């Protein structure tokens, strides 16, 4: 007999034990199916070298001085590596404020500057932007960014494929 009088399969394993093992395996597969998919592009998908230009209107000058060519750039919230800084351009601070008539004017604050950085990295380039580790980046997307030792809230102003 396959199941003996004590309810054991081949006299060794209880049917209840087998059911518990099946439930554990099914639960593990369900958790993997739900949370195990990262949305990352497949390993065999060919990525393109891309250049992302980012801009921030107003940032303390001492913070901008901490950026160096070669610094690693990451999307801070998603912890995605975007690439490395290839250029840093500093301009005048751009601060918007409403005047007494409610008209928005442009001014600048002392000790503040605007900054444009260019980042070179790898991603799946398309006519709508670039996908890096399953997350889309596109022109005018604003996000919290870590550049070297500093934190910024950059807006993407341009994305292009390197070599085009």
Tab-separated table of C-alpha atoms in Angstrom:
chain	number	residue	atom	x	y	z
A	1	UNK	CA	0.000	0.000	0.000
A	2	UNK	CA	1.092	3.534	-0.702
A	3	UNK	CA	-0.565	5.004	2.427
A	4	UNK	CA	-0.386	2.920	5.614
A	5	UNK	CA	-2.837	2.856	8.549
A	6	UNK	CA	-1.082	5.803	10.251
A	7	UNK	CA	-1.613	8.050	7.195
A	8	UNK	CA	2.019	7.979	6.109
A	9	UNK	CA	3.152	7.763	2.523
A	10	UNK	CA	5.347	4.672	2.040
A	11	UNK	CA	5.456	4.467	5.828
A	12	UNK	CA	7.762	7.510	6.100
A	13	UNK	CA	6.083	10.870	5.329
A	14	UNK	CA	2.730	12.062	6.603
A	15	UNK	CA	0.206	13.367	4.062
A	16	UNK	CA	-0.179	16.468	6.239
A	17	UNK	CA	3.586	17.088	5.904
A	18	UNK	CA	3.315	16.838	2.115
A	19	UNK	CA	0.385	19.298	2.057
A	20	UNK	CA	2.342	21.772	4.198
A	21	UNK	CA	5.340	21.507	1.849
A	22	UNK	CA	3.085	22.143	-1.183
A	23	UNK	CA	1.506	25.173	0.530
A	24	UNK	CA	4.952	26.608	1.361
A	25	UNK	CA	6.165	26.106	-2.229
A	26	UNK	CA	2.982	27.674	-3.642
A	27	UNK	CA	3.321	30.663	-1.288
A	28	UNK	CA	6.982	31.131	-2.229
A	29	UNK	CA	6.119	31.042	-5.943
A	30	UNK	CA	3.295	33.531	-5.376
A	31	UNK	CA	5.614	35.935	-3.514
A	32	UNK	CA	8.242	35.614	-6.246
A	33	UNK	CA	5.646	36.255	-8.957
A	34	UNK	CA	4.319	39.338	-7.146
A	35	UNK	CA	7.566	40.927	-5.915
A	36	UNK	CA	10.393	39.170	-7.761
A	37	UNK	CA	9.917	40.976	-11.054
A	38	UNK	CA	12.071	44.109	-10.999
A	39	UNK	CA	10.950	45.535	-14.305
A	40	UNK	CA	14.611	45.653	-15.318
A	41	UNK	CA	15.408	45.064	-18.920
A	42	UNK	CA	16.595	41.578	-19.775
A	43	UNK	CA	20.317	40.900	-19.571
A	44	UNK	CA	20.575	40.194	-23.282
A	45	UNK	CA	18.927	43.484	-24.286
A	46	UNK	CA	21.493	45.772	-25.881
A	47	UNK	CA	21.714	49.168	-24.206
A	48	UNK	CA	22.774	52.368	-25.913
A	49	UNK	CA	25.256	54.973	-24.721
A	50	UNK	CA	23.149	58.024	-23.864
A	51	UNK	CA	23.813	61.608	-22.850
A	52	UNK	CA	21.362	63.216	-20.423
A	53	UNK	CA	21.462	66.972	-19.811
A	54	UNK	CA	19.964	68.187	-16.528
A	55	UNK	CA	19.323	71.686	-15.186
A	56	UNK	CA	18.594	73.287	-11.814
A	57	UNK	CA	17.652	76.987	-11.609
A	58	UNK	CA	18.811	77.874	-8.131
A	59	UNK	CA	21.331	76.101	-5.937
A	60	UNK	CA	23.919	77.362	-3.442
A	61	UNK	CA	27.221	77.992	-5.179
A	62	UNK	CA	29.206	75.943	-2.643
A	63	UNK	CA	27.088	72.879	-3.504
A	64	UNK	CA	27.809	73.240	-7.224
A	65	UNK	CA	31.537	73.487	-6.454
A	66	UNK	CA	31.346	69.959	-4.990
A	67	UNK	CA	30.468	68.495	-8.423
A	68	UNK	CA	33.377	67.140	-10.443
A	69	UNK	CA	33.591	65.567	-13.881
A	70	UNK	CA	33.510	61.803	-13.337
A	71	UNK	CA	31.160	61.935	-10.333
A	72	UNK	CA	28.532	59.200	-10.224
A	73	UNK	CA	24.934	60.353	-10.783
A	74	UNK	CA	22.036	58.407	-9.243
A	75	UNK	CA	18.287	58.760	-9.099
A	76	UNK	CA	18.144	59.061	-5.315
A	77	UNK	CA	14.588	57.836	-4.831
A	78	UNK	CA	14.882	54.784	-7.088
A	79	UNK	CA	18.610	54.164	-6.415
A	80	UNK	CA	19.265	53.848	-10.148
A	81	UNK	CA	22.699	54.640	-11.549
A	82	UNK	CA	22.277	57.108	-14.420
A	83	UNK	CA	25.944	57.475	-15.346
A	84	UNK	CA	28.857	59.823	-14.771
A	85	UNK	CA	29.181	63.587	-15.072
A	86	UNK	CA	30.940	64.653	-18.292
A	87	UNK	CA	30.463	68.427	-17.978
A	88	UNK	CA	29.331	71.067	-15.491
A	89	UNK	CA	28.187	74.533	-16.603
A	90	UNK	CA	27.392	77.244	-14.073
A	91	UNK	CA	25.135	80.200	-14.890
A	92	UNK	CA	23.365	82.994	-13.058
A	93	UNK	CA	20.798	82.091	-10.423
A	94	UNK	CA	17.189	82.103	-11.650
A	95	UNK	CA	14.703	82.818	-8.884
A	96	UNK	CA	11.043	83.515	-9.601
A	97	UNK	CA	9.010	85.784	-7.333
A	98	UNK	CA	5.682	87.626	-7.613
A	99	UNK	CA	5.852	91.415	-7.431
A	100	UNK	CA	3.273	93.591	-5.640
A	101	UNK	CA	0.947	93.334	-8.656
A	102	UNK	CA	1.138	89.529	-8.726
A	103	UNK	CA	3.275	89.438	-11.850
A	104	UNK	CA	5.989	86.783	-11.665
A	105	UNK	CA	9.448	88.283	-12.109
A	106	UNK	CA	12.895	86.766	-12.458
A	107	UNK	CA	15.678	87.701	-10.104
A	108	UNK	CA	18.770	86.168	-8.596
A	109	UNK	CA	19.981	85.551	-5.068
A	110	UNK	CA	23.486	86.260	-3.883
A	111	UNK	CA	25.514	83.114	-3.331
A	112	UNK	CA	23.269	81.052	-5.620
A	113	UNK	CA	23.788	79.905	-9.212
A	114	UNK	CA	22.055	77.777	-11.828
A	115	UNK	CA	23.776	74.602	-12.967
A	116	UNK	CA	23.606	72.384	-16.038
A	117	UNK	CA	25.290	68.990	-15.944
A	118	UNK	CA	25.741	66.443	-18.691
A	119	UNK	CA	25.691	62.785	-17.734
A	120	UNK	CA	26.815	59.888	-19.878
A	121	UNK	CA	25.374	56.453	-19.151
A	122	UNK	CA	23.716	53.371	-20.636
A	123	UNK	CA	20.029	52.800	-21.341
A	124	UNK	CA	17.415	51.733	-23.854
A	125	UNK	CA	17.067	54.818	-26.042
A	126	UNK	CA	13.815	55.569	-27.868
A	127	UNK	CA	12.135	58.572	-29.445
A	128	UNK	CA	10.329	59.221	-26.131
A	129	UNK	CA	13.383	59.150	-23.848
A	130	UNK	CA	15.561	56.518	-22.271
A	131	UNK	CA	14.780	53.547	-20.037
A	132	UNK	CA	17.372	52.751	-17.384
A	133	UNK	CA	16.824	49.709	-15.145
A	134	UNK	CA	13.152	49.601	-16.092
A	135	UNK	CA	12.444	53.272	-15.278
A	136	UNK	CA	11.699	55.850	-17.966
A	137	UNK	CA	13.501	59.182	-18.104
A	138	UNK	CA	12.260	61.877	-20.475
A	139	UNK	CA	12.683	65.585	-21.184
A	140	UNK	CA	11.238	67.800	-18.449
A	141	UNK	CA	11.157	65.001	-15.886
A	142	UNK	CA	12.158	66.421	-12.505
A	143	UNK	CA	13.540	64.138	-9.821
A	144	UNK	CA	15.833	64.026	-6.823
A	145	UNK	CA	19.364	63.249	-7.883
A	146	UNK	CA	22.553	62.396	-6.067
A	147	UNK	CA	25.686	63.790	-7.756
A	148	UNK	CA	28.903	62.948	-5.963
A	149	UNK	CA	28.465	64.149	-2.367
A	150	UNK	CA	25.507	66.469	-3.076
A	151	UNK	CA	21.756	66.186	-3.522
A	152	UNK	CA	19.891	68.069	-6.291
A	153	UNK	CA	16.418	68.331	-7.750
A	154	UNK	CA	17.289	68.359	-11.450
A	155	UNK	CA	15.013	68.627	-14.473
A	156	UNK	CA	16.034	66.809	-17.671
A	157	UNK	CA	16.419	69.233	-20.577
A	158	UNK	CA	17.807	66.917	-23.253
A	159	UNK	CA	18.416	63.225	-23.947
A	160	UNK	CA	20.343	61.959	-26.919
A	161	UNK	CA	22.093	58.849	-28.073
A	162	UNK	CA	25.871	59.236	-28.016
A	163	UNK	CA	27.352	59.084	-31.504
A	164	UNK	CA	24.334	60.470	-33.342
